[in-house]
Amino acid sequence: MTAPPGDDMLGRGLRLLTVLADHPSGMGVSAAARGAGLPVSSAHRLLGRLAAERFVAYDEDTRRYSLGVRVLEFSRGFQRSPAGYSAAAAPMRRLAARTGLPAIAGILDGSEVLLVLSAEGTQHLQLRSAEGTRNPWHATSMGQALASLLPEEELAALLGAGLPSPTKHTVTDPEALRERLALVRERGWAEVDEENEVGVRSIATVVPDLNGGLRPRLAVSLGATVVLTTWDELHGHVPALRACAEEIASLLG
């Protein structure tokens, strides 16, 4: 097996952690080695070292490795840091309290939206969105809001890549998505209706970039269940959503 250019122990360990992150139920050493592109012997040594440092947990009964508690500690540390958009937390909590709906923030990472912050609403039926969750960009209001501001070359690459259908309502036609993104650019916010998850609709807007592109663009979304929130009710929260984004921009900037 040929190692990739610049391969070293740190790179190999990070690849193993990345593979394990995609398999929350755990993996055997052979499967983890294949996923990371490593010899089994190398993967076994690295996993043992990572387990000793608690970045990896090992189940002796199943002989499977999974992410350890130190990864959670790192995640929480990131969320509290300026790079983790911690300044957005308070405005998002106020937005969630004002609307009763969960507020979610995310960034565009490749062809997916990565959730980086969330704030619970007050409705008795609550949507749950954990930080670190990834969703296809085109199936989410945050993804469409973020994609609407991309340069043409980057947008074309997204539209030309695979566009999966999480639900039967997901729009996957590139030209239809282009038309939708043009509307998003014009009005400043995006919406999806049961395109990423059946029974869930959402609206989103992009946080204005006041930091000169020093960090990835951030979008903020309000999610709602179809049974509890009508479109008119959700649309009524657009001014509050945009005000939240403006406040976050001033804090991040």
PDB file of C-alpha atoms in Angstrom:
ATOM      1  CA  MET A   1       0.000   0.000   0.000  1.00  0.00           C
ATOM      2  CA  THR A   2       1.398   3.377  -1.045  1.00  0.00           C
ATOM      3  CA  ALA A   3       1.116   6.200   1.466  1.00  0.00           C
ATOM      4  CA  PRO A   4      -0.206   9.540   0.191  1.00  0.00           C
ATOM      5  CA  PRO A   5       2.249  12.434  -0.217  1.00  0.00           C
ATOM      6  CA  GLY A   6       3.136  14.080   3.061  1.00  0.00           C
ATOM      7  CA  ASP A   7       1.807  11.120   5.018  1.00  0.00           C
ATOM      8  CA  ASP A   8       2.999  10.994   8.616  1.00  0.00           C
ATOM      9  CA  MET A   9       1.846   9.661  11.965  1.00  0.00           C
ATOM     10  CA  LEU A  10      -0.312  12.714  12.660  1.00  0.00           C
ATOM     11  CA  GLY A  11      -1.983  12.524   9.261  1.00  0.00           C
ATOM     12  CA  ARG A  12      -2.629   8.816   9.663  1.00  0.00           C
ATOM     13  CA  GLY A  13      -4.118   9.293  13.122  1.00  0.00           C
ATOM     14  CA  LEU A  14      -6.389  12.067  11.875  1.00  0.00           C
ATOM     15  CA  ARG A  15      -7.574   9.883   8.994  1.00  0.00           C
ATOM     16  CA  LEU A  16      -8.462   7.135  11.452  1.00  0.00           C
ATOM     17  CA  LEU A  17     -10.435   9.581  13.596  1.00  0.00           C
ATOM     18  CA  THR A  18     -12.249  10.824  10.508  1.00  0.00           C
ATOM     19  CA  VAL A  19     -13.175   7.284   9.495  1.00  0.00           C
ATOM     20  CA  LEU A  20     -14.441   6.489  12.998  1.00  0.00           C
ATOM     21  CA  ALA A  21     -16.501   9.678  13.012  1.00  0.00           C
ATOM     22  CA  ASP A  22     -18.394   8.304  10.001  1.00  0.00           C
ATOM     23  CA  HIS A  23     -19.128   5.037  11.823  1.00  0.00           C
ATOM     24  CA  PRO A  24     -20.620   5.884  15.251  1.00  0.00           C
ATOM     25  CA  SER A  25     -21.383   2.217  15.981  1.00  0.00           C
ATOM     26  CA  GLY A  26     -17.668   1.435  15.837  1.00  0.00           C
ATOM     27  CA  MET A  27     -15.336  -0.451  13.510  1.00  0.00           C
ATOM     28  CA  GLY A  28     -12.972  -3.366  13.685  1.00  0.00           C
ATOM     29  CA  VAL A  29      -9.298  -2.647  13.114  1.00  0.00           C
ATOM     30  CA  SER A  30      -9.301  -4.119   9.589  1.00  0.00           C
ATOM     31  CA  ALA A  31     -12.267  -2.018   8.476  1.00  0.00           C
ATOM     32  CA  ALA A  32     -10.785   1.118  10.034  1.00  0.00           C
ATOM     33  CA  ALA A  33      -7.473   0.422   8.308  1.00  0.00           C
ATOM     34  CA  ARG A  34      -9.174   0.048   4.923  1.00  0.00           C
ATOM     35  CA  GLY A  35     -11.172   3.223   5.440  1.00  0.00           C
ATOM     36  CA  ALA A  36      -8.055   5.206   6.330  1.00  0.00           C
ATOM     37  CA  GLY A  37      -5.907   3.618   3.626  1.00  0.00           C
ATOM     38  CA  LEU A  38      -3.444   2.118   6.101  1.00  0.00           C
ATOM     39  CA  PRO A  39      -1.812  -1.263   6.692  1.00  0.00           C
ATOM     40  CA  VAL A  40      -3.619  -3.141   9.447  1.00  0.00           C
ATOM     41  CA  SER A  41      -0.466  -3.219  11.584  1.00  0.00           C
ATOM     42  CA  SER A  42      -0.082   0.566  11.407  1.00  0.00           C
ATOM     43  CA  ALA A  43      -3.762   1.141  12.146  1.00  0.00           C
ATOM     44  CA  HIS A  44      -3.595  -1.211  15.121  1.00  0.00           C
ATOM     45  CA  ARG A  45      -0.647   0.663  16.647  1.00  0.00           C
ATOM     46  CA  LEU A  46      -2.215   4.079  16.069  1.00  0.00           C
ATOM     47  CA  LEU A  47      -5.591   3.025  17.422  1.00  0.00           C
ATOM     48  CA  GLY A  48      -3.902   1.698  20.545  1.00  0.00           C
ATOM     49  CA  ARG A  49      -2.134   5.025  21.053  1.00  0.00           C
ATOM     50  CA  LEU A  50      -5.335   6.990  20.420  1.00  0.00           C
ATOM     51  CA  ALA A  51      -7.178   4.771  22.883  1.00  0.00           C
ATOM     52  CA  ALA A  52      -4.496   5.392  25.524  1.00  0.00           C
ATOM     53  CA  GLU A  53      -5.097   9.137  25.096  1.00  0.00           C
ATOM     54  CA  ARG A  54      -8.902   8.614  25.167  1.00  0.00           C
ATOM     55  CA  PHE A  55      -9.453   9.939  21.644  1.00  0.00           C
ATOM     56  CA  VAL A  56     -10.659   6.438  20.795  1.00  0.00           C
ATOM     57  CA  ALA A  57     -12.675   3.939  22.835  1.00  0.00           C
ATOM     58  CA  TYR A  58     -12.193   0.175  22.468  1.00  0.00           C
ATOM     59  CA  ASP A  59     -14.924  -2.365  23.240  1.00  0.00           C
ATOM     60  CA  GLU A  60     -13.250  -5.630  24.214  1.00  0.00           C
ATOM     61  CA  ASP A  61     -16.462  -7.626  23.731  1.00  0.00           C
ATOM     62  CA  THR A  62     -17.075  -6.530  20.133  1.00  0.00           C
ATOM     63  CA  ARG A  63     -13.434  -5.691  19.341  1.00  0.00           C
ATOM     64  CA  ARG A  64     -14.570  -2.454  17.770  1.00  0.00           C
ATOM     65  CA  TYR A  65     -13.140   1.033  18.000  1.00  0.00           C
ATOM     66  CA  SER A  66     -15.175   4.240  18.205  1.00  0.00           C
ATOM     67  CA  LEU A  67     -14.539   7.892  19.036  1.00  0.00           C
ATOM     68  CA  GLY A  68     -13.599   8.589  22.651  1.00  0.00           C
ATOM     69  CA  VAL A  69     -14.470  11.230  25.210  1.00  0.00           C
ATOM     70  CA  ARG A  70     -11.521  13.496  24.359  1.00  0.00           C
ATOM     71  CA  VAL A  71     -13.112  14.172  20.979  1.00  0.00           C
ATOM     72  CA  LEU A  72     -16.213  15.480  22.763  1.00  0.00           C
ATOM     73  CA  GLU A  73     -14.025  17.689  24.928  1.00  0.00           C
ATOM     74  CA  PHE A  74     -12.342  19.085  21.839  1.00  0.00           C
ATOM     75  CA  SER A  75     -15.729  19.681  20.228  1.00  0.00           C
ATOM     76  CA  ARG A  76     -16.959  21.665  23.216  1.00  0.00           C
ATOM     77  CA  GLY A  77     -13.738  23.632  23.310  1.00  0.00           C
ATOM     78  CA  PHE A  78     -14.184  24.508  19.637  1.00  0.00           C
ATOM     79  CA  GLN A  79     -17.750  25.659  20.225  1.00  0.00           C
ATOM     80  CA  ARG A  80     -16.585  28.018  22.973  1.00  0.00           C
ATOM     81  CA  SER A  81     -13.765  29.470  20.880  1.00  0.00           C
ATOM     82  CA  PRO A  82     -14.068  32.405  18.452  1.00  0.00           C
ATOM     83  CA  ALA A  83     -13.455  29.966  15.584  1.00  0.00           C
ATOM     84  CA  GLY A  84     -16.444  27.952  16.806  1.00  0.00           C
ATOM     85  CA  TYR A  85     -18.866  30.858  16.321  1.00  0.00           C
ATOM     86  CA  SER A  86     -19.509  31.103  20.042  1.00  0.00           C
ATOM     87  CA  ALA A  87     -20.553  34.743  19.592  1.00  0.00           C
ATOM     88  CA  ALA A  88     -23.612  33.505  17.703  1.00  0.00           C
ATOM     89  CA  ALA A  89     -24.937  31.498  20.651  1.00  0.00           C
ATOM     90  CA  ALA A  90     -26.683  34.277  22.589  1.00  0.00           C
ATOM     91  CA  PRO A  91     -28.489  35.813  19.576  1.00  0.00           C
ATOM     92  CA  MET A  92     -29.614  32.344  18.526  1.00  0.00           C
ATOM     93  CA  ARG A  93     -30.980  31.577  21.998  1.00  0.00           C
ATOM     94  CA  ARG A  94     -32.952  34.830  21.921  1.00  0.00           C
ATOM     95  CA  LEU A  95     -34.277  33.994  18.457  1.00  0.00           C
ATOM     96  CA  ALA A  96     -35.368  30.532  19.610  1.00  0.00           C
ATOM     97  CA  ALA A  97     -37.075  31.974  22.694  1.00  0.00           C
ATOM     98  CA  ARG A  98     -38.840  34.666  20.662  1.00  0.00           C
ATOM     99  CA  THR A  99     -40.150  32.326  17.977  1.00  0.00           C
ATOM    100  CA  GLY A 100     -40.485  29.109  19.941  1.00  0.00           C
ATOM    101  CA  LEU A 101     -38.587  27.330  17.173  1.00  0.00           C
ATOM    102  CA  PRO A 102     -35.124  25.755  17.238  1.00  0.00           C
ATOM    103  CA  ALA A 103     -32.412  27.965  15.744  1.00  0.00           C
ATOM    104  CA  ILE A 104     -29.549  26.278  13.915  1.00  0.00           C
ATOM    105  CA  ALA A 105     -26.326  27.660  12.459  1.00  0.00           C
ATOM    106  CA  GLY A 106     -24.199  25.971   9.838  1.00  0.00           C
ATOM    107  CA  ILE A 107     -21.459  26.391   7.274  1.00  0.00           C
ATOM    108  CA  LEU A 108     -20.983  24.993   3.780  1.00  0.00           C
ATOM    109  CA  ASP A 109     -18.350  22.256   3.817  1.00  0.00           C
ATOM    110  CA  GLY A 110     -17.896  20.758   0.396  1.00  0.00           C
ATOM    111  CA  SER A 111     -21.294  19.636  -0.839  1.00  0.00           C
ATOM    112  CA  GLU A 112     -22.768  19.453   2.653  1.00  0.00           C
ATOM    113  CA  VAL A 113     -23.957  21.803   5.352  1.00  0.00           C
ATOM    114  CA  LEU A 114     -22.173  21.230   8.649  1.00  0.00           C
ATOM    115  CA  LEU A 115     -24.154  22.235  11.750  1.00  0.00           C
ATOM    116  CA  VAL A 116     -21.974  24.174  14.184  1.00  0.00           C
ATOM    117  CA  LEU A 117     -24.445  25.598  16.731  1.00  0.00           C
ATOM    118  CA  SER A 118     -28.029  25.020  17.841  1.00  0.00           C
ATOM    119  CA  ALA A 119     -30.488  26.565  20.292  1.00  0.00           C
ATOM    120  CA  GLU A 120     -33.654  24.807  21.449  1.00  0.00           C
ATOM    121  CA  GLY A 121     -37.066  26.394  21.014  1.00  0.00           C
ATOM    122  CA  THR A 122     -40.031  26.210  23.362  1.00  0.00           C
ATOM    123  CA  GLN A 123     -42.653  24.292  21.351  1.00  0.00           C
ATOM    124  CA  HIS A 124     -43.761  21.075  23.006  1.00  0.00           C
ATOM    125  CA  LEU A 125     -42.710  19.109  19.907  1.00  0.00           C
ATOM    126  CA  GLN A 126     -39.063  19.940  19.349  1.00  0.00           C
ATOM    127  CA  LEU A 127     -36.758  19.220  16.444  1.00  0.00           C
ATOM    128  CA  ARG A 128     -33.312  17.960  17.456  1.00  0.00           C
ATOM    129  CA  SER A 129     -30.236  18.942  15.465  1.00  0.00           C
ATOM    130  CA  ALA A 130     -26.869  18.055  16.963  1.00  0.00           C
ATOM    131  CA  GLU A 131     -23.711  20.009  16.240  1.00  0.00           C
ATOM    132  CA  GLY A 132     -21.533  18.093  13.798  1.00  0.00           C
ATOM    133  CA  THR A 133     -24.496  16.810  11.763  1.00  0.00           C
ATOM    134  CA  ARG A 134     -24.098  17.003   7.981  1.00  0.00           C
ATOM    135  CA  ASN A 135     -26.842  17.346   5.384  1.00  0.00           C
ATOM    136  CA  PRO A 136     -26.844  17.735   1.578  1.00  0.00           C
ATOM    137  CA  TRP A 137     -26.603  21.434   0.758  1.00  0.00           C
ATOM    138  CA  HIS A 138     -29.434  21.485  -1.787  1.00  0.00           C
ATOM    139  CA  ALA A 139     -31.923  19.831   0.585  1.00  0.00           C
ATOM    140  CA  THR A 140     -31.576  22.451   3.318  1.00  0.00           C
ATOM    141  CA  SER A 141     -32.510  26.112   3.576  1.00  0.00           C
ATOM    142  CA  MET A 142     -29.073  26.910   5.049  1.00  0.00           C
ATOM    143  CA  GLY A 143     -27.328  25.171   2.177  1.00  0.00           C
ATOM    144  CA  GLN A 144     -29.351  27.004  -0.430  1.00  0.00           C
ATOM    145  CA  ALA A 145     -28.822  30.352   1.305  1.00  0.00           C
ATOM    146  CA  LEU A 146     -25.068  29.769   1.405  1.00  0.00           C
ATOM    147  CA  ALA A 147     -24.849  28.405  -2.138  1.00  0.00           C
ATOM    148  CA  SER A 148     -26.730  31.412  -3.512  1.00  0.00           C
ATOM    149  CA  LEU A 149     -23.718  33.611  -2.707  1.00  0.00           C
ATOM    150  CA  LEU A 150     -21.049  31.375  -4.216  1.00  0.00           C
ATOM    151  CA  PRO A 151     -18.979  32.446  -7.240  1.00  0.00           C
ATOM    152  CA  GLU A 152     -20.235  30.872 -10.466  1.00  0.00           C
ATOM    153  CA  GLU A 153     -17.370  28.375 -10.719  1.00  0.00           C
ATOM    154  CA  GLU A 154     -17.994  26.993  -7.224  1.00  0.00           C
ATOM    155  CA  LEU A 155     -21.755  26.911  -7.726  1.00  0.00           C
ATOM    156  CA  ALA A 156     -21.376  25.060 -11.022  1.00  0.00           C
ATOM    157  CA  ALA A 157     -19.223  22.454  -9.282  1.00  0.00           C
ATOM    158  CA  LEU A 158     -21.910  21.915  -6.632  1.00  0.00           C
ATOM    159  CA  LEU A 159     -24.677  21.623  -9.196  1.00  0.00           C
ATOM    160  CA  GLY A 160     -22.598  19.247 -11.290  1.00  0.00           C
ATOM    161  CA  ALA A 161     -21.872  16.902  -8.407  1.00  0.00           C
ATOM    162  CA  GLY A 162     -24.204  14.246  -7.076  1.00  0.00           C
ATOM    163  CA  LEU A 163     -27.509  15.637  -5.776  1.00  0.00           C
ATOM    164  CA  PRO A 164     -29.079  12.947  -3.576  1.00  0.00           C
ATOM    165  CA  SER A 165     -32.760  12.867  -2.619  1.00  0.00           C
ATOM    166  CA  PRO A 166     -33.213  12.523   1.158  1.00  0.00           C
ATOM    167  CA  THR A 167     -37.012  12.658   0.574  1.00  0.00           C
ATOM    168  CA  LYS A 168     -39.401  12.488  -2.373  1.00  0.00           C
ATOM    169  CA  HIS A 169     -39.772  16.284  -2.137  1.00  0.00           C
ATOM    170  CA  THR A 170     -36.082  17.092  -2.672  1.00  0.00           C
ATOM    171  CA  VAL A 171     -35.378  19.238  -5.723  1.00  0.00           C
ATOM    172  CA  THR A 172     -32.409  17.748  -7.579  1.00  0.00           C
ATOM    173  CA  ASP A 173     -32.699  19.282 -11.036  1.00  0.00           C
ATOM    174  CA  PRO A 174     -29.716  21.655 -11.474  1.00  0.00           C
ATOM    175  CA  GLU A 175     -31.647  24.214 -13.522  1.00  0.00           C
ATOM    176  CA  ALA A 176     -34.528  24.261 -11.058  1.00  0.00           C
ATOM    177  CA  LEU A 177     -32.021  24.787  -8.255  1.00  0.00           C
ATOM    178  CA  ARG A 178     -30.394  27.632 -10.185  1.00  0.00           C
ATOM    179  CA  GLU A 179     -33.768  29.361 -10.467  1.00  0.00           C
ATOM    180  CA  ARG A 180     -34.413  28.865  -6.780  1.00  0.00           C
ATOM    181  CA  LEU A 181     -30.991  30.231  -5.813  1.00  0.00           C
ATOM    182  CA  ALA A 182     -31.599  33.325  -7.950  1.00  0.00           C
ATOM    183  CA  LEU A 183     -34.769  33.962  -5.931  1.00  0.00           C
ATOM    184  CA  VAL A 184     -32.850  33.430  -2.687  1.00  0.00           C
ATOM    185  CA  ARG A 185     -30.253  36.019  -3.738  1.00  0.00           C
ATOM    186  CA  GLU A 186     -33.009  38.472  -4.617  1.00  0.00           C
ATOM    187  CA  ARG A 187     -34.996  38.270  -1.394  1.00  0.00           C
ATOM    188  CA  GLY A 188     -32.156  37.367   0.990  1.00  0.00           C
ATOM    189  CA  TRP A 189     -33.497  34.164   2.526  1.00  0.00           C
ATOM    190  CA  ALA A 190     -34.209  30.550   1.567  1.00  0.00           C
ATOM    191  CA  GLU A 191     -36.899  28.013   2.381  1.00  0.00           C
ATOM    192  CA  VAL A 192     -37.369  24.258   2.012  1.00  0.00           C
ATOM    193  CA  ASP A 193     -40.438  22.134   2.640  1.00  0.00           C
ATOM    194  CA  GLU A 194     -39.826  18.507   3.669  1.00  0.00           C
ATOM    195  CA  GLU A 195     -36.818  18.260   1.346  1.00  0.00           C
ATOM    196  CA  ASN A 196     -34.293  17.065   3.924  1.00  0.00           C
ATOM    197  CA  GLU A 197     -36.667  15.418   6.384  1.00  0.00           C
ATOM    198  CA  VAL A 198     -40.325  14.501   5.985  1.00  0.00           C
ATOM    199  CA  GLY A 199     -42.545  16.642   8.196  1.00  0.00           C
ATOM    200  CA  VAL A 200     -39.996  19.431   8.596  1.00  0.00           C
ATOM    201  CA  ARG A 201     -39.804  22.837   6.895  1.00  0.00           C
ATOM    202  CA  SER A 202     -37.313  25.633   7.454  1.00  0.00           C
ATOM    203  CA  ILE A 203     -36.156  29.110   6.502  1.00  0.00           C
ATOM    204  CA  ALA A 204     -32.577  30.405   6.561  1.00  0.00           C
ATOM    205  CA  THR A 205     -30.469  33.453   5.853  1.00  0.00           C
ATOM    206  CA  VAL A 206     -26.746  34.066   5.594  1.00  0.00           C
ATOM    207  CA  VAL A 207     -24.937  36.065   8.257  1.00  0.00           C
ATOM    208  CA  PRO A 208     -23.456  39.147   6.546  1.00  0.00           C
ATOM    209  CA  ASP A 209     -19.692  38.873   6.093  1.00  0.00           C
ATOM    210  CA  LEU A 210     -18.114  41.642   8.161  1.00  0.00           C
ATOM    211  CA  ASN A 211     -14.805  39.870   8.818  1.00  0.00           C
ATOM    212  CA  GLY A 212     -13.330  39.926   5.336  1.00  0.00           C
ATOM    213  CA  GLY A 213     -13.725  36.216   4.713  1.00  0.00           C
ATOM    214  CA  LEU A 214     -11.552  35.175   7.651  1.00  0.00           C
ATOM    215  CA  ARG A 215     -13.924  32.294   8.415  1.00  0.00           C
ATOM    216  CA  PRO A 216     -16.440  30.321   6.333  1.00  0.00           C
ATOM    217  CA  ARG A 217     -19.753  32.018   5.751  1.00  0.00           C
ATOM    218  CA  LEU A 218     -22.336  31.189   8.408  1.00  0.00           C
ATOM    219  CA  ALA A 219     -26.069  30.718   7.891  1.00  0.00           C
ATOM    220  CA  VAL A 220     -28.832  30.699  10.506  1.00  0.00           C
ATOM    221  CA  SER A 221     -32.039  28.716  10.186  1.00  0.00           C
ATOM    222  CA  LEU A 222     -35.367  28.251  11.932  1.00  0.00           C
ATOM    223  CA  GLY A 223     -36.867  24.767  11.670  1.00  0.00           C
ATOM    224  CA  ALA A 224     -40.493  23.807  12.223  1.00  0.00           C
ATOM    225  CA  THR A 225     -42.734  20.779  12.037  1.00  0.00           C
ATOM    226  CA  VAL A 226     -45.439  20.827   9.387  1.00  0.00           C
ATOM    227  CA  VAL A 227     -48.101  19.841  11.910  1.00  0.00           C
ATOM    228  CA  LEU A 228     -47.415  22.754  14.275  1.00  0.00           C
ATOM    229  CA  THR A 229     -46.275  25.626  12.047  1.00  0.00           C
ATOM    230  CA  THR A 230     -47.875  26.851   8.833  1.00  0.00           C
ATOM    231  CA  TRP A 231     -45.910  28.545   6.065  1.00  0.00           C
ATOM    232  CA  ASP A 232     -47.512  31.875   6.909  1.00  0.00           C
ATOM    233  CA  GLU A 233     -46.403  31.512  10.522  1.00  0.00           C
ATOM    234  CA  LEU A 234     -42.879  30.552   9.523  1.00  0.00           C
ATOM    235  CA  HIS A 235     -42.640  33.364   6.977  1.00  0.00           C
ATOM    236  CA  GLY A 236     -43.705  35.739   9.733  1.00  0.00           C
ATOM    237  CA  HIS A 237     -40.446  34.957  11.527  1.00  0.00           C
ATOM    238  CA  VAL A 238     -38.242  36.094   8.604  1.00  0.00           C
ATOM    239  CA  PRO A 239     -37.669  39.610  10.062  1.00  0.00           C
ATOM    240  CA  ALA A 240     -36.579  38.130  13.409  1.00  0.00           C
ATOM    241  CA  LEU A 241     -34.298  35.646  11.626  1.00  0.00           C
ATOM    242  CA  ARG A 242     -32.628  38.384   9.593  1.00  0.00           C
ATOM    243  CA  ALA A 243     -32.246  40.587  12.664  1.00  0.00           C
ATOM    244  CA  CYS A 244     -30.521  37.697  14.423  1.00  0.00           C
ATOM    245  CA  ALA A 245     -28.131  37.291  11.491  1.00  0.00           C
ATOM    246  CA  GLU A 246     -27.311  41.009  11.563  1.00  0.00           C
ATOM    247  CA  GLU A 247     -26.605  40.850  15.298  1.00  0.00           C
ATOM    248  CA  ILE A 248     -24.360  37.819  14.856  1.00  0.00           C
ATOM    249  CA  ALA A 249     -22.489  39.621  12.081  1.00  0.00           C
ATOM    250  CA  SER A 250     -21.792  42.591  14.336  1.00  0.00           C
ATOM    251  CA  LEU A 251     -20.464  40.297  17.066  1.00  0.00           C
ATOM    252  CA  LEU A 252     -18.327  38.175  14.747  1.00  0.00           C
ATOM    253  CA  GLY A 253     -17.031  41.208  12.886  1.00  0.00           C
TER     254      GLY A 253
END
